[in-house]
Amino acid sequence: GYQILRGAILLNLGRVDEALAAADKALATDAKSGLAWSLRAVAAVSRNDRKQALAAARKGVELSPERAAASIALSYALRANLRLEEARDVLLEAVEKEPNNALAWALLSETWLALGYRKRAEEAARSAKSTDPTLERVQTVLGFAALASLRFDEAVPAFRRAIALDSSSPLPR
């Protein structure tokens, strides 16, 4: 519990080594913690250790197949390995498990867009918005979905909202 939450916060702050240490502490307490393995996977993606990311993410999903968070971590690892179709499939499962998970919808939108499916990307972005319009990543994918369809009048305000929600995020810039 605590170490996983601590690790997630540290990872969000860019303190990857400390996040890994927190994941290791969680795994020392419970080696079957799917969320701790998932945290290790996202940290490994941050370090560009794609092989380790994929192994840890698969372990996370194996131990916590019901958790969208584990599927999200696997999608990050798959995307880092340029396995976009597999990442899309994992994210489709994630939004099925947790239809109100805005991050899963936003990542699905990004993945659809990377695969060239603008309409599906926009649908996923709208689903993300309906679950949590206050998440920076949601506003960012709304902006990119509009931009891909050359709807600049919608893209610019979405990017501005994303920046207002998290001025440190580089994506909407």
C-alpha positions as CSV (number, residue, x, y, z in Angstrom):
1,G,0.0,0.0,0.0
2,Y,2.1,2.8,1.3
3,Q,5.3,2.0,-0.6
4,I,3.4,1.7,-3.8
5,L,1.7,5.0,-3.3
6,R,5.0,6.6,-2.3
7,G,6.7,5.1,-5.4
8,A,3.9,6.4,-7.7
9,I,4.3,9.9,-6.3
10,L,8.1,9.8,-6.6
11,L,7.8,8.5,-10.1
12,N,5.4,11.4,-11.0
13,L,8.1,13.8,-9.6
14,G,10.7,12.2,-11.8
15,R,12.6,10.5,-9.0
16,V,12.9,7.2,-10.7
17,D,15.6,5.6,-8.5
18,E,13.6,6.4,-5.3
19,A,10.4,5.0,-7.0
20,L,12.2,1.8,-7.8
21,A,13.4,1.5,-4.2
22,A,9.9,2.0,-3.0
23,A,8.7,-0.7,-5.4
24,D,11.4,-3.0,-4.1
25,K,10.3,-2.4,-0.5
26,A,6.8,-3.2,-1.4
27,L,7.9,-6.4,-3.1
28,A,10.0,-7.4,-0.1
29,T,6.8,-7.2,1.9
30,D,4.6,-8.9,-0.7
31,A,6.4,-10.5,-3.7
32,K,3.0,-11.1,-5.3
33,S,2.0,-7.5,-5.4
34,G,0.9,-6.8,-9.0
35,L,0.9,-3.1,-8.4
36,A,4.5,-3.1,-7.1
37,W,5.5,-5.0,-10.3
38,S,3.6,-2.5,-12.3
39,L,5.3,0.4,-10.6
40,R,8.7,-1.3,-11.4
41,A,7.6,-1.5,-15.0
42,V,6.7,2.2,-15.4
43,A,10.0,3.1,-13.7
44,A,11.9,0.8,-16.1
45,V,10.1,2.6,-19.0
46,S,11.3,5.9,-17.6
47,R,14.9,4.5,-17.6
48,N,14.4,3.2,-21.2
49,D,15.0,-0.3,-19.9
50,R,12.4,-1.8,-22.3
51,K,13.2,-5.4,-21.7
52,Q,12.9,-5.1,-17.9
53,A,9.8,-2.9,-18.3
54,L,8.0,-5.6,-20.3
55,A,9.0,-8.4,-17.9
56,A,7.8,-6.5,-14.8
57,A,4.6,-5.3,-16.5
58,R,3.7,-8.9,-17.6
59,K,4.3,-10.0,-14.0
60,G,2.1,-7.2,-12.7
61,V,-0.8,-8.2,-15.0
62,E,-0.3,-11.9,-14.1
63,L,-0.6,-11.1,-10.4
64,S,-3.3,-8.4,-10.7
65,P,-5.3,-9.2,-13.9
66,E,-8.3,-7.4,-12.7
67,R,-6.5,-4.0,-12.2
68,A,-6.5,-1.5,-15.0
69,A,-3.4,0.0,-13.4
70,A,-1.5,-3.2,-14.2
71,S,-2.8,-3.1,-17.8
72,I,-1.8,0.6,-18.1
73,A,1.7,-0.3,-17.0
74,L,1.9,-3.1,-19.6
75,S,0.6,-0.7,-22.2
76,Y,3.5,1.7,-21.4
77,A,6.0,-1.1,-21.7
78,L,4.5,-2.3,-25.0
79,R,4.4,1.2,-26.4
80,A,8.1,1.7,-25.4
81,N,8.8,-1.5,-27.4
82,L,6.8,-0.1,-30.3
83,R,4.3,-2.9,-30.0
84,L,1.3,-0.6,-30.6
85,E,-1.3,-3.1,-31.6
86,E,-0.6,-5.1,-28.4
87,A,-0.7,-2.0,-26.4
88,R,-4.1,-1.1,-27.9
89,D,-5.5,-4.5,-27.1
90,V,-4.3,-4.2,-23.5
91,L,-5.8,-0.8,-23.2
92,L,-9.1,-2.0,-24.6
93,E,-9.1,-4.6,-21.9
94,A,-8.3,-1.9,-19.3
95,V,-11.2,0.3,-20.2
96,E,-13.5,-2.8,-20.2
97,K,-12.3,-3.6,-16.6
98,E,-12.6,0.0,-15.4
99,P,-14.7,2.1,-17.8
100,N,-14.3,5.2,-15.6
101,N,-10.5,5.2,-15.8
102,A,-9.7,8.4,-17.6
103,L,-6.0,7.7,-17.9
104,A,-6.7,4.3,-19.6
105,W,-9.1,6.1,-22.1
106,A,-6.5,8.8,-22.7
107,L,-3.7,6.3,-23.4
108,L,-6.1,4.4,-25.7
109,S,-6.7,7.6,-27.6
110,E,-3.0,8.2,-28.0
111,T,-2.5,4.7,-29.2
112,W,-5.3,4.8,-31.7
113,L,-3.8,8.0,-33.0
114,A,-0.4,6.5,-33.3
115,L,-1.9,3.7,-35.3
116,G,-3.6,6.2,-37.6
117,Y,-7.2,5.8,-36.4
118,R,-8.3,9.4,-36.0
119,K,-12.0,8.7,-35.4
120,R,-11.3,6.0,-32.8
121,A,-8.8,8.2,-31.1
122,E,-11.3,11.0,-30.9
123,E,-14.0,8.6,-29.5
124,A,-11.6,7.4,-26.8
125,A,-10.6,11.0,-26.0
126,R,-14.3,11.9,-25.6
127,S,-14.7,8.9,-23.3
128,A,-11.7,10.1,-21.3
129,K,-13.3,13.6,-21.1
130,S,-16.6,12.2,-19.9
131,T,-14.8,10.3,-17.0
132,D,-12.5,13.1,-15.9
133,P,-12.2,16.4,-17.8
134,T,-9.8,17.8,-15.1
135,L,-7.0,15.4,-16.0
136,E,-4.2,17.1,-18.0
137,R,-3.6,14.0,-20.2
138,V,-7.3,14.0,-21.1
139,Q,-7.2,17.6,-22.4
140,T,-4.0,16.9,-24.2
141,V,-5.4,13.9,-26.1
142,L,-8.5,16.0,-26.9
143,G,-6.2,18.5,-28.4
144,F,-4.2,16.0,-30.4
145,A,-7.4,14.3,-31.7
146,A,-8.7,17.7,-32.8
147,L,-5.4,18.6,-34.3
148,A,-5.2,15.3,-36.3
149,S,-8.6,16.2,-37.8
150,L,-7.3,19.8,-38.6
151,R,-9.8,21.3,-36.1
152,F,-7.5,24.0,-34.8
153,D,-10.3,25.9,-33.2
154,E,-10.9,22.9,-30.8
155,A,-7.2,21.9,-30.4
156,V,-5.8,25.2,-29.1
157,P,-8.3,25.6,-26.2
158,A,-7.8,21.9,-25.3
159,F,-4.1,22.4,-25.1
160,R,-4.5,25.6,-23.1
161,R,-6.7,23.7,-20.6
162,A,-4.1,21.0,-20.4
163,I,-1.4,23.5,-19.6
164,A,-3.6,25.2,-17.0
165,L,-4.2,21.9,-15.3
166,D,-0.5,20.9,-15.3
167,S,2.0,23.6,-16.4
168,S,4.9,21.2,-16.1
169,S,3.6,18.7,-18.7
170,P,5.6,19.0,-22.0
171,L,3.0,17.3,-24.2
172,P,0.4,20.0,-24.7
173,R,3.2,22.5,-25.5
